[in-house]
């Protein structure tokens, strides 16, 4: 990842770094490199999307506020339909995954014990991986867009095209 992308999109880079770190920790736990048998790493993979949901929820509220204050919000959404769809998928996946996991814990978690609770944890891990995939997908789209804009103009300062 280029240094200019990190400077232009620090939140995207931070989200990607956090997701890759959590996934690395999760893989290390499952493989057996950690002494706890992988349980703590699975719990982290299952519950970290709640933090992502807070960050992406705040980011979405801020983006929505900026969109409402724009001159023509509908045209801004129609100009980049693919990006709008990716961003909507990220919001739905990262807010829906921990929400679904919470409902699953409340509805089913009190009725199962022992091995059944581990099964609920595996659902949480799967939902967490869905949220992580959505963040990685959006970051990849943002990085691709950054590389395209940087290579077409050649005049980038702080992530903003100074030729506009």
GROMACS .gro file of C-alpha atoms in nm:
model
  164
    1UNK     CA    1   0.000   0.000   0.000
    2UNK     CA    2   0.145   0.333  -0.098
    3UNK     CA    3   0.230   0.602   0.152
    4UNK     CA    4   0.016   0.853  -0.039
    5UNK     CA    5  -0.293   0.636   0.016
    6UNK     CA    6  -0.228   0.623   0.389
    7UNK     CA    7  -0.199   1.002   0.398
    8UNK     CA    8  -0.504   1.053   0.175
    9UNK     CA    9  -0.731   0.795   0.342
   10UNK     CA   10  -0.606   0.736   0.698
   11UNK     CA   11  -0.935   0.590   0.824
   12UNK     CA   12  -0.942   0.332   0.543
   13UNK     CA   13  -0.580   0.238   0.611
   14UNK     CA   14  -0.646   0.212   0.984
   15UNK     CA   15  -0.955  -0.007   0.931
   16UNK     CA   16  -0.760  -0.233   0.696
   17UNK     CA   17  -0.469  -0.258   0.940
   18UNK     CA   18  -0.702  -0.345   1.227
   19UNK     CA   19  -0.884  -0.609   1.023
   20UNK     CA   20  -0.560  -0.769   0.905
   21UNK     CA   21  -0.421  -0.764   1.259
   22UNK     CA   22  -0.731  -0.930   1.403
   23UNK     CA   23  -0.732  -1.189   1.125
   24UNK     CA   24  -0.363  -1.259   1.183
   25UNK     CA   25  -0.427  -1.302   1.555
   26UNK     CA   26  -0.723  -1.528   1.478
   27UNK     CA   27  -0.524  -1.746   1.242
   28UNK     CA   28  -0.237  -1.769   1.490
   29UNK     CA   29  -0.480  -1.883   1.758
   30UNK     CA   30  -0.651  -2.143   1.542
   31UNK     CA   31  -0.321  -2.283   1.414
   32UNK     CA   32  -0.202  -2.326   1.771
   33UNK     CA   33   0.062  -2.059   1.801
   34UNK     CA   34  -0.113  -1.910   2.104
   35UNK     CA   35  -0.140  -2.097   2.436
   36UNK     CA   36  -0.517  -2.060   2.483
   37UNK     CA   37  -0.616  -2.314   2.220
   38UNK     CA   38  -0.760  -2.048   1.990
   39UNK     CA   39  -1.062  -1.954   2.201
   40UNK     CA   40  -0.955  -1.597   2.275
   41UNK     CA   41  -0.867  -1.535   1.912
   42UNK     CA   42  -1.205  -1.670   1.799
   43UNK     CA   43  -1.379  -1.446   2.052
   44UNK     CA   44  -1.186  -1.148   1.919
   45UNK     CA   45  -1.279  -1.230   1.559
   46UNK     CA   46  -1.644  -1.266   1.661
   47UNK     CA   47  -1.669  -0.952   1.875
   48UNK     CA   48  -1.436  -0.704   1.698
   49UNK     CA   49  -1.698  -0.626   1.430
   50UNK     CA   50  -1.888  -0.441   1.701
   51UNK     CA   51  -1.605  -0.187   1.711
   52UNK     CA   52  -1.605  -0.173   1.331
   53UNK     CA   53  -1.981  -0.114   1.336
   54UNK     CA   54  -1.933   0.190   1.559
   55UNK     CA   55  -1.659   0.333   1.338
   56UNK     CA   56  -1.841   0.268   1.011
   57UNK     CA   57  -2.172   0.388   1.154
   58UNK     CA   58  -2.011   0.719   1.253
   59UNK     CA   59  -1.836   0.741   0.917
   60UNK     CA   60  -2.165   0.680   0.737
   61UNK     CA   61  -2.350   0.941   0.941
   62UNK     CA   62  -2.079   1.195   0.862
   63UNK     CA   63  -2.083   1.104   0.490
   64UNK     CA   64  -2.463   1.129   0.487
   65UNK     CA   65  -2.446   1.472   0.646
   66UNK     CA   66  -2.194   1.587   0.384
   67UNK     CA   67  -2.411   1.439   0.109
   68UNK     CA   68  -2.720   1.622   0.232
   69UNK     CA   69  -2.526   1.948   0.237
   70UNK     CA   70  -2.406   1.898  -0.122
   71UNK     CA   71  -2.561   2.088  -0.412
   72UNK     CA   72  -2.707   1.786  -0.592
   73UNK     CA   73  -2.694   1.472  -0.377
   74UNK     CA   74  -2.876   1.248  -0.625
   75UNK     CA   75  -2.629   1.315  -0.904
   76UNK     CA   76  -2.338   1.246  -0.669
   77UNK     CA   77  -2.487   0.905  -0.590
   78UNK     CA   78  -2.563   0.830  -0.956
   79UNK     CA   79  -2.216   0.930  -1.078
   80UNK     CA   80  -2.054   0.637  -0.899
   81UNK     CA   81  -2.311   0.357  -0.869
   82UNK     CA   82  -2.049   0.083  -0.812
   83UNK     CA   83  -1.884   0.275  -0.529
   84UNK     CA   84  -2.224   0.356  -0.377
   85UNK     CA   85  -2.317  -0.015  -0.385
   86UNK     CA   86  -1.985  -0.118  -0.228
   87UNK     CA   87  -2.024   0.143   0.046
   88UNK     CA   88  -2.382   0.031   0.113
   89UNK     CA   89  -2.267  -0.331   0.131
   90UNK     CA   90  -1.997  -0.235   0.381
   91UNK     CA   91  -2.249  -0.053   0.600
   92UNK     CA   92  -2.504  -0.336   0.590
   93UNK     CA   93  -2.244  -0.608   0.649
   94UNK     CA   94  -2.053  -0.436   0.928
   95UNK     CA   95  -2.358  -0.316   1.116
   96UNK     CA   96  -2.572  -0.620   1.037
   97UNK     CA   97  -2.312  -0.882   1.134
   98UNK     CA   98  -2.271  -0.780   1.499
   99UNK     CA   99  -2.642  -0.704   1.521
  100UNK     CA  100  -2.726  -1.052   1.398
  101UNK     CA  101  -2.468  -1.206   1.632
  102UNK     CA  102  -2.616  -1.014   1.926
  103UNK     CA  103  -2.967  -1.135   1.843
  104UNK     CA  104  -2.833  -1.489   1.805
  105UNK     CA  105  -2.669  -1.472   2.148
  106UNK     CA  106  -2.982  -1.333   2.312
  107UNK     CA  107  -3.221  -1.573   2.143
  108UNK     CA  108  -3.020  -1.896   2.135
  109UNK     CA  109  -2.729  -1.837   2.371
  110UNK     CA  110  -2.923  -1.874   2.693
  111UNK     CA  111  -3.067  -2.209   2.583
  112UNK     CA  112  -2.739  -2.382   2.499
  113UNK     CA  113  -2.442  -2.466   2.712
  114UNK     CA  114  -2.097  -2.604   2.651
  115UNK     CA  115  -2.047  -2.731   2.296
  116UNK     CA  116  -2.361  -2.556   2.175
  117UNK     CA  117  -2.219  -2.222   2.285
  118UNK     CA  118  -1.908  -2.292   2.077
  119UNK     CA  119  -2.139  -2.344   1.779
  120UNK     CA  120  -2.291  -2.000   1.839
  121UNK     CA  121  -1.936  -1.864   1.855
  122UNK     CA  122  -1.865  -2.013   1.512
  123UNK     CA  123  -2.165  -1.826   1.373
  124UNK     CA  124  -2.016  -1.511   1.523
  125UNK     CA  125  -1.681  -1.584   1.359
  126UNK     CA  126  -1.852  -1.633   1.023
  127UNK     CA  127  -2.042  -1.305   1.059
  128UNK     CA  128  -1.719  -1.136   1.166
  129UNK     CA  129  -1.544  -1.264   0.856
  130UNK     CA  130  -1.828  -1.123   0.646
  131UNK     CA  131  -1.778  -0.781   0.806
  132UNK     CA  132  -1.401  -0.803   0.758
  133UNK     CA  133  -1.449  -0.896   0.393
  134UNK     CA  134  -1.672  -0.593   0.341
  135UNK     CA  135  -1.407  -0.363   0.491
  136UNK     CA  136  -1.133  -0.518   0.277
  137UNK     CA  137  -1.350  -0.485  -0.036
  138UNK     CA  138  -1.423  -0.117   0.028
  139UNK     CA  139  -1.057  -0.046   0.103
  140UNK     CA  140  -0.955  -0.219  -0.220
  141UNK     CA  141  -1.204  -0.005  -0.415
  142UNK     CA  142  -1.080   0.310  -0.240
  143UNK     CA  143  -0.718   0.214  -0.313
  144UNK     CA  144  -0.796   0.145  -0.678
  145UNK     CA  145  -0.975   0.480  -0.706
  146UNK     CA  146  -0.684   0.654  -0.536
  147UNK     CA  147  -0.433   0.497  -0.776
  148UNK     CA  148  -0.646   0.589  -1.078
  149UNK     CA  149  -0.692   0.950  -0.971
  150UNK     CA  150  -0.327   0.988  -0.881
  151UNK     CA  151  -0.204   0.843  -1.207
  152UNK     CA  152  -0.437   1.050  -1.425
  153UNK     CA  153  -0.368   1.392  -1.276
  154UNK     CA  154  -0.015   1.364  -1.141
  155UNK     CA  155  -0.080   1.658  -0.910
  156UNK     CA  156  -0.189   1.522  -0.576
  157UNK     CA  157  -0.144   1.705  -0.249
  158UNK     CA  158  -0.279   1.547   0.069
  159UNK     CA  159  -0.515   1.321  -0.126
  160UNK     CA  160  -0.693   1.609  -0.299
  161UNK     CA  161  -0.651   1.679  -0.664
  162UNK     CA  162  -0.522   2.038  -0.678
  163UNK     CA  163  -0.607   2.075  -1.047
  164UNK     CA  164  -0.981   2.094  -0.977
   0.00000   0.00000   0.00000
